[in-house]
Amino acid sequence: MMKNTALIFLILIGLYSMNIHAQNKILFVTSNQDFYGNTTIATANHFEEIIKPYDVFIKAGYTVDFVSPQGGAVPVGYINTSDSLQKKYLYNGWFMDKLEHTKKPTEVIIDDYTAIFYTGGGAAMYGVAENPVIQKIARSIYNKNGVISTICHGTAGIVYLTDENKKPLYSGRKITGFPDKFENRNAEYYKAFPFSIDKEINNNQGNFVYSDKGGDAFYIVDGRFVTGQDPTSASKVANEVIRILKTNFNNSDTSKKDDLEQITEVLLNYIEGTANGQPERLRKAFNPNFNLYTVEKDTLWIRSGEKYISNIKVGEKSNRKGSIISIDIEKDAAIAKAEIIVPNWRVFTDYFLILKYEGTWKIVHKSYTWRELLKA
């Protein structure tokens, strides 16, 4: 009897842990399509419609993974490098690596996610809607009280989405996306579309709605479907998804947000402590036995954290400028990346291993590299 009780306890603990983990993960659906149908007209996934909701989600403590029908690299386009947020992500190697290595649908662990988000761009019209495994993923997330969300042409991805009885999953729901009204229906790209989003949603018992104005951040929340008309609604759609998840999973991101805040503080203790001559802040950030690792002249160089801290003189400020590039958390372990610019000298890229023990996050390992800057 004791063995059976222990087994049941372990199963319950496992299910609880899995649920808490899932509450902080969102799956983005992208497309591998490079051209409009069989034409030579290039298409892509809409970069802004990826990075705007992505930025909202990760700042709220969620982890975002990417899937595509074939897995691997997906085309991105509609990029505006004058937009600071787009520029930030375009030159973020860690983020762009995610788009280069999207998951195959069969690699997705469905129980990890409580929301699915279909990104837009002309590429979204191809390969996603008819993919049975992506359909199964979305249906399973929805059946677990999760959220289905789309933006612009990403709504194409749900047109054939049904329940277990082959009834449209969004039957009777208001759904929006990029409407035919704003398409150039005489253009070759549109003629290559496999279907009209408006018509397919309506034909499958949905109620397709849109703003006649366009570009006014129009979106619709109907139950656990959150859909946006065009890129201007991307941030609002993401915030609505978060609101529903917090309501449906009232433990949803509390622990993760706390951890994210703590890790951010640890990293700022390192960045600002070094720049402002505050060795006591560095000691708060580091495990006492931590080391720094780099390679110089093809030789591994190891320096103790204590020696690093001893070089920081109290009150002696420097012109170093640091920023946190990314934080990835999994239970009691995290990895982070930061960039440190020392004008007229070097740009350092720091990678950290951060662990939580005795209720506190500490940097236990730092590896880094650098590149030289041209002197003014």
XYZ file of C-alpha atoms in Angstrom:
376
model
C 0.000 0.000 0.000
C 2.864 2.383 0.856
C 4.446 1.769 -2.562
C 1.159 2.526 -4.364
C 0.645 5.701 -2.303
C 4.171 6.871 -3.087
C 3.659 6.150 -6.775
C 0.408 8.137 -6.853
C 2.139 11.004 -5.021
C 4.973 11.066 -7.558
C 2.514 11.031 -10.468
C 0.565 13.937 -8.961
C 3.752 15.890 -8.372
C 4.786 15.234 -11.983
C 1.424 16.392 -13.326
C 1.525 19.497 -11.149
C 5.037 20.343 -12.314
C 4.067 19.766 -15.927
C 1.050 22.074 -15.531
C 3.073 24.884 -13.974
C 5.679 24.501 -16.732
C 3.056 24.569 -19.473
C 1.453 27.721 -18.126
C 4.518 29.679 -19.194
C 4.983 28.440 -22.767
C 3.412 29.697 -25.980
C 3.830 28.132 -29.413
C 4.222 30.367 -32.477
C 3.213 28.854 -35.832
C 5.193 29.955 -38.886
C 5.360 28.828 -42.528
C 8.210 27.496 -44.679
C 6.729 28.931 -47.900
C 9.139 31.027 -49.989
C 6.869 31.941 -52.922
C 3.203 32.665 -53.564
C 1.952 29.291 -54.761
C 3.765 28.195 -57.924
C 4.757 31.734 -58.887
C 8.206 33.293 -58.625
C 6.841 36.062 -56.394
C 8.668 35.883 -53.075
C 6.709 35.762 -49.832
C 7.641 35.442 -46.165
C 6.526 35.430 -42.565
C 5.785 38.965 -41.367
C 8.661 39.957 -39.075
C 6.749 42.630 -37.149
C 3.864 40.231 -36.528
C 6.380 37.859 -34.959
C 8.509 40.170 -32.862
C 5.805 42.455 -31.435
C 3.798 39.689 -29.722
C 7.012 37.804 -28.924
C 8.348 40.845 -27.084
C 5.110 41.223 -25.098
C 5.085 37.542 -24.131
C 8.695 37.253 -22.986
C 8.474 40.474 -20.972
C 5.481 38.934 -19.192
C 7.594 35.902 -18.252
C 6.519 33.473 -20.966
C 8.756 31.270 -23.093
C 8.039 31.185 -26.832
C 8.866 28.306 -29.170
C 8.440 28.201 -32.947
C 7.004 25.476 -35.163
C 6.598 25.238 -38.942
C 5.179 22.507 -41.196
C 8.645 21.298 -42.249
C 10.682 22.580 -39.324
C 13.986 24.379 -39.771
C 14.525 27.814 -41.276
C 11.560 29.983 -42.237
C 11.628 33.052 -44.517
C 11.084 36.440 -42.884
C 10.151 39.670 -44.611
C 8.219 42.951 -44.426
C 11.129 44.225 -42.313
C 11.478 47.868 -41.330
C 14.997 48.434 -40.002
C 14.075 51.980 -38.977
C 11.808 50.494 -36.309
C 13.841 50.121 -33.122
C 12.088 46.934 -31.946
C 12.520 45.228 -35.303
C 16.158 46.266 -35.432
C 16.692 44.912 -31.914
C 15.475 41.441 -32.871
C 16.909 41.385 -36.382
C 20.409 41.725 -34.927
C 19.759 39.389 -31.990
C 21.538 36.191 -33.014
C 19.935 34.124 -30.252
C 16.438 35.101 -31.418
C 17.161 34.683 -35.132
C 18.551 31.231 -34.381
C 15.053 30.281 -33.191
C 13.662 31.194 -36.617
C 16.414 29.208 -38.296
C 15.661 26.105 -36.220
C 11.882 25.957 -35.837
C 10.450 22.696 -34.560
C 8.735 20.154 -36.771
C 5.113 19.576 -35.684
C 5.984 16.023 -34.621
C 8.681 17.402 -32.278
C 6.236 19.523 -30.303
C 5.315 18.296 -26.820
C 1.712 19.484 -26.736
C 1.378 19.457 -22.947
C 4.090 22.117 -22.721
C 1.821 24.867 -24.100
C -1.311 26.742 -23.071
C -1.529 29.056 -26.087
C -0.847 28.826 -29.801
C -0.246 31.913 -31.918
C -0.406 31.883 -35.741
C 1.900 34.563 -37.175
C 1.100 36.327 -40.442
C 2.629 37.309 -43.751
C 1.804 35.921 -47.194
C 3.646 32.698 -46.349
C 0.982 31.914 -43.734
C -1.449 31.102 -46.545
C 0.531 27.961 -47.387
C 1.248 24.675 -45.644
C -0.230 25.480 -42.235
C -4.028 25.220 -42.537
C -3.992 21.710 -43.959
C -1.280 20.305 -41.664
C -2.998 17.619 -39.522
C -0.368 17.619 -36.763
C -0.544 21.401 -36.292
C -4.334 21.064 -36.219
C -4.027 18.424 -33.509
C -1.678 20.642 -31.477
C -4.092 23.587 -31.640
C -7.112 21.416 -30.808
C -5.335 19.862 -27.821
C -4.238 23.242 -26.454
C -7.789 24.559 -26.827
C -9.273 21.495 -25.123
C -7.012 22.121 -22.109
C -8.588 25.551 -21.578
C -5.852 27.177 -23.652
C -5.985 30.016 -26.180
C -5.905 30.041 -29.978
C -4.670 33.311 -31.420
C -3.909 34.652 -34.890
C -2.731 37.839 -36.554
C -3.482 39.115 -40.084
C -2.877 36.356 -42.718
C -2.058 34.016 -39.839
C -5.820 33.498 -39.539
C -5.466 31.328 -42.656
C -3.877 28.713 -40.389
C -7.123 27.979 -38.540
C -9.642 27.918 -41.419
C -9.854 24.093 -41.412
C -9.488 23.674 -37.649
C -12.108 21.258 -36.286
C -12.945 19.449 -33.076
C -12.852 15.662 -32.630
C -16.218 15.382 -34.401
C -14.992 17.334 -37.448
C -17.072 20.357 -36.507
C -15.298 23.716 -36.995
C -13.662 24.582 -33.687
C -14.551 28.256 -34.060
C -18.175 27.604 -35.019
C -20.307 30.623 -34.060
C -17.263 32.668 -33.051
C -16.269 36.088 -34.340
C -12.906 35.844 -36.072
C -10.834 38.511 -37.786
C -7.784 38.539 -40.019
C -6.615 40.357 -43.111
C -9.781 40.831 -45.207
C -10.172 40.558 -48.967
C -11.242 44.207 -48.990
C -7.613 45.263 -48.504
C -6.110 42.722 -50.899
C -5.262 43.577 -54.500
C -7.507 40.927 -55.990
C -6.234 41.568 -59.513
C -2.633 40.948 -58.517
C -0.820 37.706 -59.309
C 0.038 37.095 -55.642
C -3.643 37.087 -54.687
C -4.603 34.837 -57.597
C -2.084 32.322 -56.232
C -3.779 32.162 -52.823
C -5.244 28.693 -52.147
C -8.383 30.244 -50.604
C -9.944 33.439 -49.291
C -9.662 33.766 -45.515
C -12.965 35.656 -45.291
C -14.904 33.069 -47.246
C -13.401 30.003 -45.601
C -14.061 31.271 -42.085
C -17.680 32.043 -43.007
C -18.101 28.776 -44.940
C -16.943 26.864 -41.862
C -19.563 28.370 -39.536
C -17.432 31.220 -38.229
C -18.335 34.904 -38.358
C -15.548 36.804 -40.125
C -15.504 40.456 -39.056
C -13.118 43.327 -39.737
C -12.651 47.089 -39.524
C -13.430 49.006 -42.710
C -10.802 51.521 -41.692
C -7.869 49.114 -41.407
C -4.606 49.900 -39.666
C -6.512 50.805 -36.506
C -5.392 47.934 -34.253
C -8.697 46.086 -34.701
C -8.917 42.750 -32.890
C -11.596 40.400 -31.596
C -11.818 38.309 -28.440
C -14.523 35.661 -28.608
C -14.177 33.040 -25.918
C -10.640 31.689 -26.108
C -10.103 32.837 -29.696
C -8.080 36.058 -29.935
C -7.563 37.338 -33.477
C -6.116 40.540 -34.936
C -6.734 42.155 -38.324
C -3.255 43.451 -39.179
C 0.169 44.281 -37.659
C -1.178 47.270 -35.735
C -3.116 44.917 -33.443
C -0.202 42.582 -32.642
C 0.622 43.927 -29.170
C -3.030 44.177 -28.151
C -3.673 40.597 -29.256
C -0.705 39.376 -27.185
C -1.893 41.256 -24.099
C -5.384 39.762 -24.457
C -3.885 36.277 -24.649
C -1.960 36.947 -21.430
C -5.104 38.259 -19.721
C -7.025 35.078 -20.557
C -4.164 32.812 -19.499
C -3.879 34.572 -16.160
C -7.610 34.104 -15.634
C -7.708 30.463 -16.721
C -4.452 29.468 -15.039
C -4.359 31.613 -11.949
C -0.898 30.327 -11.031
C 0.136 30.967 -14.619
C 3.222 33.095 -14.541
C 3.615 34.214 -10.943
C 6.595 32.027 -10.124
C 8.172 32.528 -13.528
C 7.797 36.318 -13.350
C 9.321 36.337 -9.888
C 12.254 34.307 -11.179
C 12.612 36.555 -14.217
C 12.689 39.632 -12.010
C 15.226 38.045 -9.673
C 17.503 36.977 -12.529
C 17.260 40.431 -14.076
C 18.306 41.930 -10.748
C 21.254 39.519 -10.527
C 22.428 40.513 -14.006
C 22.020 44.214 -13.259
C 24.046 43.739 -10.083
C 26.833 42.416 -12.287
C 26.483 45.020 -15.066
C 25.930 48.092 -12.883
C 28.136 46.897 -10.050
C 31.113 46.698 -12.399
C 30.360 50.004 -14.127
C 29.711 51.982 -10.941
C 32.446 50.600 -8.701
C 30.181 48.561 -6.409
C 31.931 45.295 -5.466
C 29.214 44.533 -2.890
C 26.670 44.253 -5.720
C 28.941 41.811 -7.546
C 29.092 39.613 -4.475
C 25.279 39.556 -4.459
C 25.309 38.382 -8.077
C 27.938 35.659 -7.954
C 28.343 32.312 -6.272
C 31.539 32.654 -4.176
C 33.230 29.886 -6.181
C 32.293 31.127 -9.629
C 34.873 31.477 -12.420
C 35.134 33.401 -15.693
C 36.197 31.607 -18.877
C 37.433 32.908 -22.198
C 39.785 31.921 -25.001
C 42.803 34.049 -25.863
C 45.349 33.105 -28.521
C 43.681 29.693 -28.813
C 44.241 29.048 -25.092
C 41.591 28.650 -22.405
C 41.928 31.356 -19.793
C 40.232 30.889 -16.408
C 39.932 33.656 -13.835
C 38.337 33.381 -10.388
C 35.316 35.493 -9.623
C 36.942 36.739 -6.427
C 39.896 38.075 -8.418
C 37.497 39.790 -10.800
C 35.679 41.452 -7.898
C 38.947 42.508 -6.263
C 39.759 44.603 -9.345
C 36.599 46.673 -8.845
C 37.442 49.693 -6.677
C 34.691 51.187 -4.530
C 33.199 54.268 -6.180
C 35.450 54.054 -9.244
C 33.068 54.396 -12.186
C 33.785 53.417 -15.771
C 32.172 54.232 -19.116
C 31.021 50.646 -19.678
C 27.484 50.306 -21.038
C 25.741 46.978 -20.563
C 22.442 45.496 -21.707
C 20.667 42.174 -21.169
C 20.044 40.430 -24.501
C 18.149 37.313 -23.407
C 17.109 35.192 -20.437
C 15.923 31.585 -20.730
C 14.575 29.923 -17.575
C 13.802 26.274 -16.902
C 12.789 25.449 -13.326
C 15.892 26.165 -11.201
C 18.329 26.778 -14.059
C 18.715 29.694 -16.445
C 21.025 30.899 -19.170
C 21.443 34.548 -20.044
C 23.294 36.685 -22.554
C 24.504 40.254 -22.103
C 26.456 42.750 -24.161
C 28.973 45.138 -22.625
C 30.302 48.049 -24.675
C 33.501 49.794 -23.598
C 33.768 52.794 -25.960
C 36.977 53.090 -27.979
C 38.037 49.597 -26.892
C 35.857 46.469 -27.090
C 32.385 44.978 -27.225
C 32.090 42.012 -24.863
C 29.487 39.257 -25.232
C 28.849 37.494 -21.921
C 27.090 34.151 -21.419
C 25.939 33.177 -17.941
C 24.830 29.982 -16.246
C 22.562 30.979 -13.360
C 21.181 28.529 -10.801
C 18.612 28.853 -8.041
C 19.566 27.305 -4.705
C 18.669 28.142 -1.126
C 15.902 30.298 -2.563
C 18.255 32.641 -4.453
C 19.537 32.925 -8.019
C 23.315 33.188 -8.417
C 25.674 33.352 -11.387
C 27.791 30.200 -11.163
C 29.564 30.446 -14.519
C 30.434 33.145 -17.006
C 32.033 32.649 -20.409
C 32.722 35.517 -22.737
C 34.309 36.749 -25.914
C 34.940 40.150 -27.438
C 35.602 42.098 -30.593
C 37.696 45.207 -30.956
C 36.146 48.619 -31.594
C 37.647 51.294 -33.794
C 39.008 54.112 -31.707
C 37.465 57.537 -32.166
